[in-house]
GROMACS .gro file of C-alpha atoms in nm:
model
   84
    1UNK     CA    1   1.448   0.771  -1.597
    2UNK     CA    2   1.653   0.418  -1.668
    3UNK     CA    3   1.769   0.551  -2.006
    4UNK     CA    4   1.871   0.920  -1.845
    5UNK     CA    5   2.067   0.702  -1.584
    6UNK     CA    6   2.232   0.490  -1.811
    7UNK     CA    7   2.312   0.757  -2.038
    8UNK     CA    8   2.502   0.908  -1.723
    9UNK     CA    9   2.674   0.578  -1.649
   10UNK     CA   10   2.836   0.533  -2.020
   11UNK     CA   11   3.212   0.614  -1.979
   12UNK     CA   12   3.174   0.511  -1.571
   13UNK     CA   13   3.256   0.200  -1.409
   14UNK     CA   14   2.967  -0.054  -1.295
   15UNK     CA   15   2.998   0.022  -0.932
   16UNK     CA   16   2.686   0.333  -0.991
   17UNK     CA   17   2.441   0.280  -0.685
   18UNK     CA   18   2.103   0.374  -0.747
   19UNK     CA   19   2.001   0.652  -0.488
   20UNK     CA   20   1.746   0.622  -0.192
   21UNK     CA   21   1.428   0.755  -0.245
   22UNK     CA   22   1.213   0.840   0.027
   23UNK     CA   23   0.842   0.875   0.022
   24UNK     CA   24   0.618   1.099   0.200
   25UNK     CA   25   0.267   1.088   0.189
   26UNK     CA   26  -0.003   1.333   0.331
   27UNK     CA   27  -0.302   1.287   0.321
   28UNK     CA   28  -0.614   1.478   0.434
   29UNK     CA   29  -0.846   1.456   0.755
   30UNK     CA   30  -1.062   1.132   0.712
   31UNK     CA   31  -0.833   0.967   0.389
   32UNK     CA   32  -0.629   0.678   0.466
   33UNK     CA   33  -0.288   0.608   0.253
   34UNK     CA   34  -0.112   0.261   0.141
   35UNK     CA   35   0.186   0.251  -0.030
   36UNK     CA   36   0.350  -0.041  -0.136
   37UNK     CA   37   0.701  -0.120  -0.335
   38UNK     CA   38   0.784  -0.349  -0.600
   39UNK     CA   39   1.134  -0.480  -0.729
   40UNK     CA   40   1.123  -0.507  -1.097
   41UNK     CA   41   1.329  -0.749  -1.329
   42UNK     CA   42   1.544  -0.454  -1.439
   43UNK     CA   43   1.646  -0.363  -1.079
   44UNK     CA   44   1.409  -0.032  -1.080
   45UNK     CA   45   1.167  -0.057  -0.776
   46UNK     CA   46   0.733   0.027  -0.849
   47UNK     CA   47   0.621   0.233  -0.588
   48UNK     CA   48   0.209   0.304  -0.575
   49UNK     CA   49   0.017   0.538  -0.340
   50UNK     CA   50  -0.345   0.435  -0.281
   51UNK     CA   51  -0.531   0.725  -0.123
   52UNK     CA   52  -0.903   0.683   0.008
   53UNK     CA   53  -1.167   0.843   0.219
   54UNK     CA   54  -1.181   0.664   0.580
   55UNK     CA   55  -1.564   0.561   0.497
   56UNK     CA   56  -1.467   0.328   0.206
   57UNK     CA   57  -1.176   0.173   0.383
   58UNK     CA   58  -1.425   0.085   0.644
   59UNK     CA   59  -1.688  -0.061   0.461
   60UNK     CA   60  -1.422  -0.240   0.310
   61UNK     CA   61  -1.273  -0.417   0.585
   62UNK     CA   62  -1.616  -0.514   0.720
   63UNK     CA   63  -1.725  -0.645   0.413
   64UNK     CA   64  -1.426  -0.887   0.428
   65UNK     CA   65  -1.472  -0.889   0.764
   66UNK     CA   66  -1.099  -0.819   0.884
   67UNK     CA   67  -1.230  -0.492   1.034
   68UNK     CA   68  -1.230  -0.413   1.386
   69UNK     CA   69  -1.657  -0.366   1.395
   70UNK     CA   70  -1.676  -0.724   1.235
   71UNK     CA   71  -1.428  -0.883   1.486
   72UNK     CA   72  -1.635  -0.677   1.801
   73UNK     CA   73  -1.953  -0.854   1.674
   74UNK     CA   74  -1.774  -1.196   1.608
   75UNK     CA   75  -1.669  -1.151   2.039
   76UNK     CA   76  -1.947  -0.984   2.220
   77UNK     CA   77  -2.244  -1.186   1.992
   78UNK     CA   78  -2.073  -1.547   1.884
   79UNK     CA   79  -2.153  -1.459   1.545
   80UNK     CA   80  -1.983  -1.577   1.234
   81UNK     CA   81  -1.935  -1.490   0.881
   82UNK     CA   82  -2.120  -1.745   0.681
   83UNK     CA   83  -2.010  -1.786   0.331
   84UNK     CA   84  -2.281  -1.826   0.063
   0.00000   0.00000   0.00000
């Protein structure tokens, strides 16, 4: 895509902006989405879509214990995570 755009900028002045790109993601009943950007050294951007099922995302967080179960337990019990 860099090379197609800088093919299109020979003969032009310096003052080509880069369009916006705008990204949609759908995602299905029970799948949870993350997308994060990235500037790269050459001025491009990295953009990556994670897509998972709502189960794993949950497990997840309570194993790390920044999910909303974990916290519940950490209030209404007193207990804490205890690292090993």
């Amino acid at each position: 895509m860099m090379s197609a755009l800088r093919g299109m900028r020979s003969g032009l002045n310096d003052n080509v902006v880069a369009p916006q790109v705008n990204v949609q993601v759908n995602t299905l009943p029970g799948e949870t989405a993350e997308v994060t950007q990235r500037p790269r050294s050459d001025g491009g951007v990295d953009i990556q879509v994670q897509v998972r099922k709502m189960v794993e995302s949950v497990v997840e967080e309570q194993i790390s214990g920044r999910g909303r179960i974990a916290r519940s337990f950490e209030r209404a019990y007193g207990v804490r995570r205890q690292t090993v």
